XYZ file of C-alpha atoms in Angstrom:
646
model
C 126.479 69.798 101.722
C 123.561 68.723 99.557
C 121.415 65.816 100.308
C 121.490 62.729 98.319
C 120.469 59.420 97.939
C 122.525 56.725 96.297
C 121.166 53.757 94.348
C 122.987 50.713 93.357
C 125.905 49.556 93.952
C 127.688 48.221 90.868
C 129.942 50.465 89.158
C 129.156 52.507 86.355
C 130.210 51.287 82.998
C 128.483 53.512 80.218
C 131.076 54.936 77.860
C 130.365 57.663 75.475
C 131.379 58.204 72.182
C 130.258 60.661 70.172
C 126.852 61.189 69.950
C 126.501 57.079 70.998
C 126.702 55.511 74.473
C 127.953 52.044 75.302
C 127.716 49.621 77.956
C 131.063 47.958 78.698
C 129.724 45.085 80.777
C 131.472 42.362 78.685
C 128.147 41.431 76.666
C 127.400 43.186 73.770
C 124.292 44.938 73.038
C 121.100 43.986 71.562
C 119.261 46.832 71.326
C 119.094 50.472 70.402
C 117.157 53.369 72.139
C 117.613 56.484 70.167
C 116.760 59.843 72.316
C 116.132 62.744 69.800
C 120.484 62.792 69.048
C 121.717 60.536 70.809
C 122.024 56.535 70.413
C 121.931 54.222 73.137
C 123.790 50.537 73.053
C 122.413 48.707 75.750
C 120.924 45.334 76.715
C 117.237 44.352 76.264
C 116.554 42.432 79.662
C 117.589 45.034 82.234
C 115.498 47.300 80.843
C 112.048 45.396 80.500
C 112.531 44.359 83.732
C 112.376 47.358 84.956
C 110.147 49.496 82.383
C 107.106 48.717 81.136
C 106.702 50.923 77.981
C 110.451 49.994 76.738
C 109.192 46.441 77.180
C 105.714 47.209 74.948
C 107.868 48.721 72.619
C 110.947 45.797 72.315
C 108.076 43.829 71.756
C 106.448 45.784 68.887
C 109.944 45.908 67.277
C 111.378 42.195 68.182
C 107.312 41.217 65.931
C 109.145 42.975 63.061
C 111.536 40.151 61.247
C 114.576 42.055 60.535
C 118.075 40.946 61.101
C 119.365 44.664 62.374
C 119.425 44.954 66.538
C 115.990 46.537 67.485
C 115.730 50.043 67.454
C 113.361 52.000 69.844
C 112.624 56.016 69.726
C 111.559 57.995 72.671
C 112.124 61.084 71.759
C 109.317 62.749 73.287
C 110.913 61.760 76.861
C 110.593 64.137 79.039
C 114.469 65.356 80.104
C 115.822 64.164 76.815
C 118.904 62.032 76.941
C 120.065 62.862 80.500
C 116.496 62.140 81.745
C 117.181 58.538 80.205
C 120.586 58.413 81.096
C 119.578 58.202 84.809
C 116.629 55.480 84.191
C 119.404 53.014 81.865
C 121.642 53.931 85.109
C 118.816 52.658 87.137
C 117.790 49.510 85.439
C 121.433 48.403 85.158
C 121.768 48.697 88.691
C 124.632 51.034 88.329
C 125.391 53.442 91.538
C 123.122 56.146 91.106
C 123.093 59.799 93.232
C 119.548 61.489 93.712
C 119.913 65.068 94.536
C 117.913 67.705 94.388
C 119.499 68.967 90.442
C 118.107 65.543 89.009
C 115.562 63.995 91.013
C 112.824 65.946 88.999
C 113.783 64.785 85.500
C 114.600 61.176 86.929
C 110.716 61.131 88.323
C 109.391 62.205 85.022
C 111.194 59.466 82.994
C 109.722 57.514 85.451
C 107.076 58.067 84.849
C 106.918 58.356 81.098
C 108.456 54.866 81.155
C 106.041 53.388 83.300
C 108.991 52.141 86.153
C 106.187 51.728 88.818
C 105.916 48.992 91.441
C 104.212 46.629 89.547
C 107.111 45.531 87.824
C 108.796 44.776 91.479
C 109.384 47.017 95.089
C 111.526 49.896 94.697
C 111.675 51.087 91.717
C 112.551 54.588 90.531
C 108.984 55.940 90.654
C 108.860 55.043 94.464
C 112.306 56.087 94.786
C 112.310 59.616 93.208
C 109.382 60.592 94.776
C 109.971 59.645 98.343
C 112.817 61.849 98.162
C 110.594 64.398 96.491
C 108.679 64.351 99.137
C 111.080 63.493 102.205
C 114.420 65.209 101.546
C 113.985 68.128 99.473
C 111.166 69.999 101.483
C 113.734 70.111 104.637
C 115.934 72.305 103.005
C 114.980 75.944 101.165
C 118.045 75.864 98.936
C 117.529 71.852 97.927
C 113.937 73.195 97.405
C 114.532 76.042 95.029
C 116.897 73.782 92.888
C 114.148 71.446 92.234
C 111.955 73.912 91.431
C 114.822 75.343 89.231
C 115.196 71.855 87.313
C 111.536 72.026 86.464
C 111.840 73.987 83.966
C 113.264 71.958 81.911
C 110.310 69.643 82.152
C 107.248 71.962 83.337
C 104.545 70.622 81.941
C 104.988 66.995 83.330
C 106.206 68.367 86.700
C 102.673 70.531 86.835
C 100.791 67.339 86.175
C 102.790 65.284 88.640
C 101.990 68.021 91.314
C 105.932 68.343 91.690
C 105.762 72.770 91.171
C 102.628 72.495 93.575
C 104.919 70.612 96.047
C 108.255 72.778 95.608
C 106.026 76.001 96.215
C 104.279 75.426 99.227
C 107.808 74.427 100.823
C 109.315 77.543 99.597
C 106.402 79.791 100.661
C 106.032 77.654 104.350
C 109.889 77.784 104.581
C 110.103 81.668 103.705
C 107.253 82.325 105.994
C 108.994 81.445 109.217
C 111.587 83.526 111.054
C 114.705 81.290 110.969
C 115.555 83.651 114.023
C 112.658 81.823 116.419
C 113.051 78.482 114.519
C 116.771 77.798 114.542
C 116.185 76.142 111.180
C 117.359 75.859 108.336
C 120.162 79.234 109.280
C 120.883 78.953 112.806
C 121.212 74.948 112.955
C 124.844 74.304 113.434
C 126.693 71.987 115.719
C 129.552 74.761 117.026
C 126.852 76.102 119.355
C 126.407 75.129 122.733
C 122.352 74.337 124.400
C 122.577 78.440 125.445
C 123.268 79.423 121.343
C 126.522 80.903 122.848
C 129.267 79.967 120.352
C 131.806 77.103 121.313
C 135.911 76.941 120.371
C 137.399 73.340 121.022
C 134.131 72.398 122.813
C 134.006 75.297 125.471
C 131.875 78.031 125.714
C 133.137 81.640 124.304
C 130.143 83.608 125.446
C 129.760 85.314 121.770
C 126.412 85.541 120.390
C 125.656 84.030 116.978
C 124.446 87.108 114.352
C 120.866 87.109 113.594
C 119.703 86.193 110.556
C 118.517 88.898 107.957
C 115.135 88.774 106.500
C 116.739 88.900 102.644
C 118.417 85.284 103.298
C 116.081 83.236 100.464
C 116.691 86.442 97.898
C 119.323 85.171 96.073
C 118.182 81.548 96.122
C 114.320 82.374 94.346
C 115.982 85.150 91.947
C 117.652 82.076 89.717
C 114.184 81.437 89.081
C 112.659 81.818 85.551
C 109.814 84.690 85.544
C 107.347 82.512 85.384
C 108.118 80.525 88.104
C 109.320 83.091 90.669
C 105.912 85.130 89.913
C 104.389 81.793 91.329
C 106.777 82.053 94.569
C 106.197 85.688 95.054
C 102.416 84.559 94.878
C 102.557 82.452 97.375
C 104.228 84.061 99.613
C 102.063 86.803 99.674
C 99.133 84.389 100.189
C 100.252 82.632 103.406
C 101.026 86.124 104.982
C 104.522 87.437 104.300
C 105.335 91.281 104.901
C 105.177 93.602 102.511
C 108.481 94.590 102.791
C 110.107 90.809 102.320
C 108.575 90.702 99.336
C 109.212 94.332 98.341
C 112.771 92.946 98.590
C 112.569 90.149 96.893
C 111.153 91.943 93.994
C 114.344 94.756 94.170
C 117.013 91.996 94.070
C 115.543 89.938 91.758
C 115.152 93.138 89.027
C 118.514 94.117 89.803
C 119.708 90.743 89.066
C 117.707 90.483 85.506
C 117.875 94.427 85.062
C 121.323 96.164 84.198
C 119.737 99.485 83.765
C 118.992 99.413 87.266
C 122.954 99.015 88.401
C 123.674 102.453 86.998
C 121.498 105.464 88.241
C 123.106 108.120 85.487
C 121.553 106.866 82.369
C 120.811 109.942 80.126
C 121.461 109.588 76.700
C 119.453 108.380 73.916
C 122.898 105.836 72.829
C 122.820 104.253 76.476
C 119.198 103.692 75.660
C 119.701 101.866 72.558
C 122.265 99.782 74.269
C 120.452 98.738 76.915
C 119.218 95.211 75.543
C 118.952 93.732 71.649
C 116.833 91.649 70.264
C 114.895 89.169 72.521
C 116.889 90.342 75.443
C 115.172 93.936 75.323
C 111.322 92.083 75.065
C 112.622 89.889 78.077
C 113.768 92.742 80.188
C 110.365 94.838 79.350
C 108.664 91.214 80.389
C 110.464 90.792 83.598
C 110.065 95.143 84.803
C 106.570 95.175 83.952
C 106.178 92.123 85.977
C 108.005 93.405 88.533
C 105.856 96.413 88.891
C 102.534 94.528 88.676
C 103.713 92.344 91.818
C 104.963 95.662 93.897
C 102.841 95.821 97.086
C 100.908 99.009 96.646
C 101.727 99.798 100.487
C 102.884 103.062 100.689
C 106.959 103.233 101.753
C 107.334 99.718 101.236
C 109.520 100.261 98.254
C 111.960 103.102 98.477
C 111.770 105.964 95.644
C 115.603 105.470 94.985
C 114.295 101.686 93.863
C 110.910 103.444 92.117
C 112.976 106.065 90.013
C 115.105 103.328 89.245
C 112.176 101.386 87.665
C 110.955 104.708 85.632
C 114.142 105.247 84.356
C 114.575 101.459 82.970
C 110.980 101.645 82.018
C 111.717 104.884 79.616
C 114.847 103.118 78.578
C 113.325 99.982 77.496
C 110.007 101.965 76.354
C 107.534 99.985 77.930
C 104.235 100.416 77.970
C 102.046 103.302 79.124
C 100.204 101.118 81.864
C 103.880 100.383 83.555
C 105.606 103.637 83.564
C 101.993 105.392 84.923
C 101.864 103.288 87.864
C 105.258 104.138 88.411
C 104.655 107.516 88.571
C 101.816 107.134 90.502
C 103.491 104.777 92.650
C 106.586 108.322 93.035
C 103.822 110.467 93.706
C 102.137 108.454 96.544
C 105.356 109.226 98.942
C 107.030 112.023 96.726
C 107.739 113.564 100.426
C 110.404 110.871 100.841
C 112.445 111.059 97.654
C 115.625 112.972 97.277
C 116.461 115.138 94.137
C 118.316 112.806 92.538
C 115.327 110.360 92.066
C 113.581 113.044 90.114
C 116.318 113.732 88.062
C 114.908 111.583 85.123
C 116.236 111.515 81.521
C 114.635 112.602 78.786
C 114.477 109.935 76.442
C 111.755 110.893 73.853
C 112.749 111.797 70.531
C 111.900 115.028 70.251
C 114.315 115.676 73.475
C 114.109 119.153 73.631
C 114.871 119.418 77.435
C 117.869 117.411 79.499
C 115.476 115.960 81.902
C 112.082 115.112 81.620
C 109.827 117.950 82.995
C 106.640 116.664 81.687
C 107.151 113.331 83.920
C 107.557 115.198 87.312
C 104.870 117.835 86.522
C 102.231 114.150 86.332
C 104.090 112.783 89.370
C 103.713 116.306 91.390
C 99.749 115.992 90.257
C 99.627 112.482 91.632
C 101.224 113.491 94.786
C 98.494 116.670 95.174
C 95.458 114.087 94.386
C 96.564 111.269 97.005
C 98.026 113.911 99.297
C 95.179 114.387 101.890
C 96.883 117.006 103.916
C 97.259 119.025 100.881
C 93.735 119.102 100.300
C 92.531 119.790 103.658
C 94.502 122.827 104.328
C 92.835 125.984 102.897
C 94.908 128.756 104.448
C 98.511 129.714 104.586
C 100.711 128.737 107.288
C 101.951 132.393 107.967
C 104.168 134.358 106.797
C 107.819 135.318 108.233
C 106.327 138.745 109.058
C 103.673 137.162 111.564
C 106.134 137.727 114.314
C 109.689 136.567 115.139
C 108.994 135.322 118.169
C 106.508 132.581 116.477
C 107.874 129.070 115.992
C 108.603 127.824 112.697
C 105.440 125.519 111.433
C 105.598 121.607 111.134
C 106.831 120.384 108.277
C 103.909 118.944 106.279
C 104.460 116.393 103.259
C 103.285 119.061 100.566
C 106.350 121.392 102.380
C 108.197 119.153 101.899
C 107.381 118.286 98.517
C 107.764 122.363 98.096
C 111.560 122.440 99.228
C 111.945 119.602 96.855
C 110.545 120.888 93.738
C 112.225 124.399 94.639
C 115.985 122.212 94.384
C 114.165 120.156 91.163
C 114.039 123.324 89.376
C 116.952 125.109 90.637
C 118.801 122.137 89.073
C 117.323 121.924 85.743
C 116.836 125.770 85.294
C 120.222 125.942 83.391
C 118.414 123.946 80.408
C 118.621 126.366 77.625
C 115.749 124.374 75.762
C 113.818 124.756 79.128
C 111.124 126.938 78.111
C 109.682 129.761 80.035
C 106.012 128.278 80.121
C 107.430 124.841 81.096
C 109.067 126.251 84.031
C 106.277 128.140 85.244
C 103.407 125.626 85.034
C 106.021 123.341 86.852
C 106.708 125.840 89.474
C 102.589 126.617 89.950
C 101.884 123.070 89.874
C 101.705 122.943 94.604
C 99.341 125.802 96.171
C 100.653 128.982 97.666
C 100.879 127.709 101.576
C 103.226 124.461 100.172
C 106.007 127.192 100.754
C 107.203 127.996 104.445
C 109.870 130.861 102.433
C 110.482 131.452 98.552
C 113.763 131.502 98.964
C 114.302 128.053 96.968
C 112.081 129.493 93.876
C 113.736 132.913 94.250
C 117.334 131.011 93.734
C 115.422 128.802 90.934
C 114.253 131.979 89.197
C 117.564 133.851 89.052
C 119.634 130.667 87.929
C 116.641 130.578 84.964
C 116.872 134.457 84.404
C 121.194 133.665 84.513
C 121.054 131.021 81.916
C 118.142 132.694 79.863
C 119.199 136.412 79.459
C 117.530 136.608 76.149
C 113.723 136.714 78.207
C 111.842 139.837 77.080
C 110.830 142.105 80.200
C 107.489 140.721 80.000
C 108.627 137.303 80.669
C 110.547 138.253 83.238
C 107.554 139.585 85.037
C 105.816 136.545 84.632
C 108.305 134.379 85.967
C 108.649 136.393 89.042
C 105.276 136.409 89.883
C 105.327 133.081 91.568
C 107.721 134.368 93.815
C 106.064 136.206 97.186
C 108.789 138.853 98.176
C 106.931 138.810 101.581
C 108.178 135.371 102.063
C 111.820 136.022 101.263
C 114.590 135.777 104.030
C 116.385 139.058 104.761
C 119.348 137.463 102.652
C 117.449 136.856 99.584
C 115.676 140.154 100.090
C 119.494 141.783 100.394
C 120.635 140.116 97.204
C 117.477 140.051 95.162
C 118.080 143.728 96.049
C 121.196 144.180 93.795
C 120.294 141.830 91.303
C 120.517 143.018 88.114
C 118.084 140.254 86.253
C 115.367 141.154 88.256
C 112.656 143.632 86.615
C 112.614 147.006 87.896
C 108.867 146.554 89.704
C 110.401 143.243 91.471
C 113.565 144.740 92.652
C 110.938 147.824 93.848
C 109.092 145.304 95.593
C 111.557 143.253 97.095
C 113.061 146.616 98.730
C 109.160 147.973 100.163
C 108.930 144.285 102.020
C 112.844 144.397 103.150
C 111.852 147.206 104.397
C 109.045 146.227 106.060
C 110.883 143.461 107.922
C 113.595 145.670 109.559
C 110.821 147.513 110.768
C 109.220 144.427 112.241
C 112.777 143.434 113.972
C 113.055 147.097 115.108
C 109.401 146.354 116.458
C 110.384 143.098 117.926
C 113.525 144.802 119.782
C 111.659 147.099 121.272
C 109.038 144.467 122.464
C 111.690 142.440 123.812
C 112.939 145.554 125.597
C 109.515 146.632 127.177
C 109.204 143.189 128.162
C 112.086 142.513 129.782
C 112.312 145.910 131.548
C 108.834 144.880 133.282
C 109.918 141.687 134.468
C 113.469 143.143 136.159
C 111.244 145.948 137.650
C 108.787 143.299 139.124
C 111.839 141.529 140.192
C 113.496 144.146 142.216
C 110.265 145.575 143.800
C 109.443 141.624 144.917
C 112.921 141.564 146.001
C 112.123 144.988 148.088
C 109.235 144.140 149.220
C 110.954 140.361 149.908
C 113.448 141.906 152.382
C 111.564 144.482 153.953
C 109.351 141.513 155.366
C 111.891 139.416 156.536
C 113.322 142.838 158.845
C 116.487 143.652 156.494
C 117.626 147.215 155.946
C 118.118 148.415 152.270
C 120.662 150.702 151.711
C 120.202 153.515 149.238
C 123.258 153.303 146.367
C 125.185 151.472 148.561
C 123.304 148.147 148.358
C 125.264 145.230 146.437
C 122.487 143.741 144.668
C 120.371 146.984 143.464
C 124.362 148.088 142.082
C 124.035 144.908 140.271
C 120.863 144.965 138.842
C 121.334 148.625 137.454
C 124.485 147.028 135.615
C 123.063 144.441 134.277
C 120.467 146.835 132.975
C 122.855 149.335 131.766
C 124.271 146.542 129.432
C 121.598 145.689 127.761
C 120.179 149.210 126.877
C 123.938 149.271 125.049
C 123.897 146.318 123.535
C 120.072 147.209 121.945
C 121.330 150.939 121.263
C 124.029 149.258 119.191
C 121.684 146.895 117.597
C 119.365 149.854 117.004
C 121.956 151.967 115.311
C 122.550 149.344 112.977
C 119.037 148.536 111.737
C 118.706 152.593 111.613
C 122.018 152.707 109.446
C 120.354 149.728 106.874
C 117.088 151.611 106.623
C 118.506 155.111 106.010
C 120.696 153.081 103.352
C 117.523 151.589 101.420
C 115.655 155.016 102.210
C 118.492 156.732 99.803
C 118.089 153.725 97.434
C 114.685 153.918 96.652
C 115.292 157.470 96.114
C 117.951 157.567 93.599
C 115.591 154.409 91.442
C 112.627 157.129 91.745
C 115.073 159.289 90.302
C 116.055 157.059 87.609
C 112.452 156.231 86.360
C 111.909 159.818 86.267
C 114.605 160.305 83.613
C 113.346 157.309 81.771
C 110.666 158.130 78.616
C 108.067 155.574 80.122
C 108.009 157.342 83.602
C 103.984 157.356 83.428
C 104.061 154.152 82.876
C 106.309 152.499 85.320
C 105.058 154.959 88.419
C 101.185 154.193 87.644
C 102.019 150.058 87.510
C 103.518 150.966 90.603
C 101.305 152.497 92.548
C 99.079 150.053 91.737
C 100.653 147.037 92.666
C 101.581 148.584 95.758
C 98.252 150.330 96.730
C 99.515 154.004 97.304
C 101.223 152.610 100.473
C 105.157 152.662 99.380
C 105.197 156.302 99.701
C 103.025 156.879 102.558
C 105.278 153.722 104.584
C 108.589 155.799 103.251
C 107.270 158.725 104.953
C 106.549 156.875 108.156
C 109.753 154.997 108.167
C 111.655 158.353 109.232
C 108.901 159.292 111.683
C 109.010 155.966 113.649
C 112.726 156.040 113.705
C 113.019 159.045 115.307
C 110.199 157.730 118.161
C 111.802 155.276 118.712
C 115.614 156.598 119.062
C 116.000 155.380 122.547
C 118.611 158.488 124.076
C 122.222 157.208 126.382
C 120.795 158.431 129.332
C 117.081 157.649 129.089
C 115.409 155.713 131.958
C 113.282 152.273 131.355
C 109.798 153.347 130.592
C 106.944 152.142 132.508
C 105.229 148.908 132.241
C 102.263 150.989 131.090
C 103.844 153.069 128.968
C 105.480 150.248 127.061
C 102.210 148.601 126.599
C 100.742 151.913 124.541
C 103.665 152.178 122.766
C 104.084 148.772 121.803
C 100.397 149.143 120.287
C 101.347 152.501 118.721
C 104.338 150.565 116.632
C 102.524 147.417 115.506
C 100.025 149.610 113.622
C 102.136 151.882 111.940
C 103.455 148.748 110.002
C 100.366 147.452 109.377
């Protein structure tokens, strides 16, 4: 319930008519107090009793012989005619409420009509303000609707030190966890001395909820701009988190900021509707505001909320200074955002594209000049053809970044206006090493190459030359394989390094083989060696656990033989591919041409590794019956494989 304070006690008798108001007391008036349109009828001694400016100015008029009631003008009051209303209520005696809505334009005609205490104890200048200063600084919401009702009458509540008053309440208030305080949330009389809630006055045991941090939101965000920049202020000066006020900021733009409510805008119409008139210039006011008071704290404000402010800022087509710190602000934790913050209308006039490119290639550029891990690394991570066995890297912000700007593109690709330039500065924009695997580009390219089958071959080349078929899964190697859009050198390429990495898993196999070969031969001669200590006697074939050892082993040479067979099968297949494409470019008029940009790109060593391929194969067929090789011998042979596919 709000607080109030009641004056008087007779009952209230104005009456109004019109634009006029009456006093119905019986007597009839003998003045008139006009108040810019409206007209006053009341009685000259309850008022100079009580006023000491309407009593100057009775006097001034009562000098002037005239047989018409006097007639005094205050138009200038601050409040207007309600402002007066409640002063003529006062002086009359009537019953009068103070509450927080009206006590700031009561003290103000106070003051402006002099009502102080040396026309007699208690009057409204002692009254207003000791519930200025009593009542309405106990309670946050009483607080912010005082500091609401000054604007109606700002300048005279500045120089009364009323704003000063309202705003180092709100900040103190705002300041303290109402958690620790029990005050102003948690106060309530249906909890018992423990906090445990009561029902008929007995204990129930239940826990009252906490309060959330966002509770004085809604309360500041009725605030003109002016005045909740002021709150926001002084918050931050007496020590609130960054993230309160990163809140406060959200809700109130949200609440002042209908662009913000939908997250599809995308078409220059919406834009045009966003705001008219002096609603547009107040809604550029209030986000460039908004973005000026944004702690700079980086994750404090989420980059749903950020692209949410770009996109209103190109709507409203505010000024460069705004939407660059936006962007800035994006790039500083680009890591965190999803794809749909990037996905940013275009909204310039040219609009040759569906999204705007040019915005995230400046926001990828912030990211790589604030991004310190980005700068310090120099090398790549490794490739997928460092070893199988290796664990996948840590996930780095500029990966991360990668992945996203790999989906980015594979999402905007489709653009027909999207030219091929565009797309490849966009895609060059993060170093080599931001990109664990080129699978995302590769699916980025082909969706580009789908939607854009005019491309000369040229072009084509080009665009693929971001793409590192080294770092392609064996997936996108098998379908960039078979893909038709792909130049001939790519898909050439693509199968030399496909390749390449069944002869690394062949490798690895065979590793894992040696390996674990050792380790069950160590195994069974500790076990041996175990028993023969400890006075047991071994028998030959008869023996229960040597019978299952020699299973187990016999399983697993089938179950690589099988796996071996396969990868044998896939190479032999590629092997007959490459052959019948060499066969192809033979018949072709530009054979010269094609086989020398071949050979080299690849360095002479496609033919040479073709040759090999068959070689190792057969080295490495492992036969039904074959025993497990030595320790030793696995060790030379395991060096013998990793060069040949060096």
């Amino acid at each position: 319930m709000a607080a109030c304070v009641k004056l008087g006690s007779k009952p209230d008798t104005f009456v109004r008519k019109g634009q006029e108001w009456f006093c119905t007391s019986g007597l009839p008036s003998d003045i008139i107090v006009e108040v810019q349109e409206m007209s006053f009828h009341l009685h000259k001694f309850p008022l100079v009793a009580r006023s000491g400016r309407l009593a100057k100015l009775l006097e001034e008029a009562s000098a002037q012989k005239s047989d018409d009631k006097p007639c005094v003008e205050l138009h200038d009051i601050p409040g207007g005619p309600d402002a007066f209303e409640l002063a003529a209520t006062f002086c009359y005696g009537f019953r009068l409420e103070l509450t927080a809505s009206n006590v700031v334009r009561a003290r103000c005609a106070a003051e402006y009509l002099e009502m102080d205490e040396d026309l007699g104890e208690g009057n409204l200048v002692a009254k207003s303000e000791e519930f200025l200063n009593q009542v309405v600084p106990r309670n946050f919401k009483e607080c912010t609707l005082a500091l609401q009702s000054c604007e109606a009458v700002l300048p005279h509540a500045e120089e009364l030190g009323i704003v000063s008053l309202c705003l180092d309440a709100i900040g103190s208030m705002a300041c303290i966890d109402p958690n620790n305080m029990g005050w102003p949330m948690l106060h309530s009389s249906m909890q018992s001395p423990g906090g445990s809630l009561l029902w008929n006055g007995i204990s129930t045991g239940a826990k009252p909820k906490r309060s959330r941090t966002d509770w004085w939101f809604e309360d500041v965000s009725v605030l003109i701009l002016p005045l909740f920049t002021r709150v926001i202020k002084a918050m931050d000066a007496r020590g609130m988190k960054p993230e309160c006020i990163a809140g406060a900021l959200m809700h109130f733009a949200k609440k002042h900021l209908p662009a913000l409510n939908n997250r599809r805008q995308g078409t220059r119409a919406e834009s045009s509707n966003v705001g008219l008139g002096s609603s547009e210039v107040e809604q550029k006011h209030v986000l460039e505001t908004v973005e000026r008071l944004l702690p700079t704290q980086k994750g404090v404000v989420s980059t749903k909320y950020l692209s949410g402010l770009l996109r209103s800022a190109m709507l409203l087509h505010v000024g460069l200074d705004c939407k660059s710190s936006l962007e800035r602000r994006l790039g500083l934790q680009l890591e965190q955002a999803s794809l749909e913050d990037l996905l940013l209308p275009n909204l310039s006039y040219n609009m040759e594209t569906l999204y705007d490119i040019d915005c995230i290639q400046r926001i990828v550029e912030h990211f790589l000049l604030l991004d310190q891990s980005a700068v310090g690394m120099v090398s790549s991570p490794g490739s997928i053809f460092d070893g199988a066995l290796m664990s996948p890297p840590t996930l780095t912000p500029v990966m991360m970044v990668a992945r996203l700007l790999d989906a980015y593109l594979a999402e905007v690709a489709p653009d027909v206006n999207l030219k091929p330039l565009k797309f490849l500065s966009l895609a060059e924009a993060l170093p080599e090493f931001a990109r664990i695997s080129d699978d995302g580009i590769y699916r980025a390219i082909d969706i580009y190459l789908k939607a854009h089958p005019w491309l000369k071959e040229d072009e084509r080349e080009q665009l693929c030359r971001i793409m590192d078929c080294q770092k392609l899964s064996l997936e996108a190697c098998t379908h960039a394989a078979q893909n038709e859009r792909l130049p001939l050198r790519v898909v050439v390429q693509v199968l030399f390094f496909e390749q390449l990495q069944l002869r690394t898993a062949i490798a690895n196999c065979f590793m894992m083989s040696d390996t674990s070969h050792a380790l069950r031969n160590q195994s069974i001669a500790d076990g041996l060696v175990g028993a023969s200590s400890s006075g047991l006697m071994i028998r030959g074939g008869d023996g229960y656990g040597h019978t299952h050892v020699h299973a187990g082993a016999m399983n697993e040479n089938q179950t690589l033989k099988v796996d071996m067979d396969n990868m044998r099968h896939r190479v032999h297949e590629l092997e007959k591919e490459c052959s019948g494409m060499r066969a192809e470019i033979q018949k072709l008029g530009k054979v010269r041409g094609h086989w020398r940009l071949m050979t080299t790109f690849m360095g002479g060593k496609f033919r040479s590794q073709l040759c090999r391929t068959r070689g190792s194969v057969a080295q490495n067929h492992i036969q039904p019956g074959r025993a497990t090789p030595s320790p030793a011998h696995s060790k030379g042979s395991r060096h013998e494989r990793s060069t040949s596919i060096s």
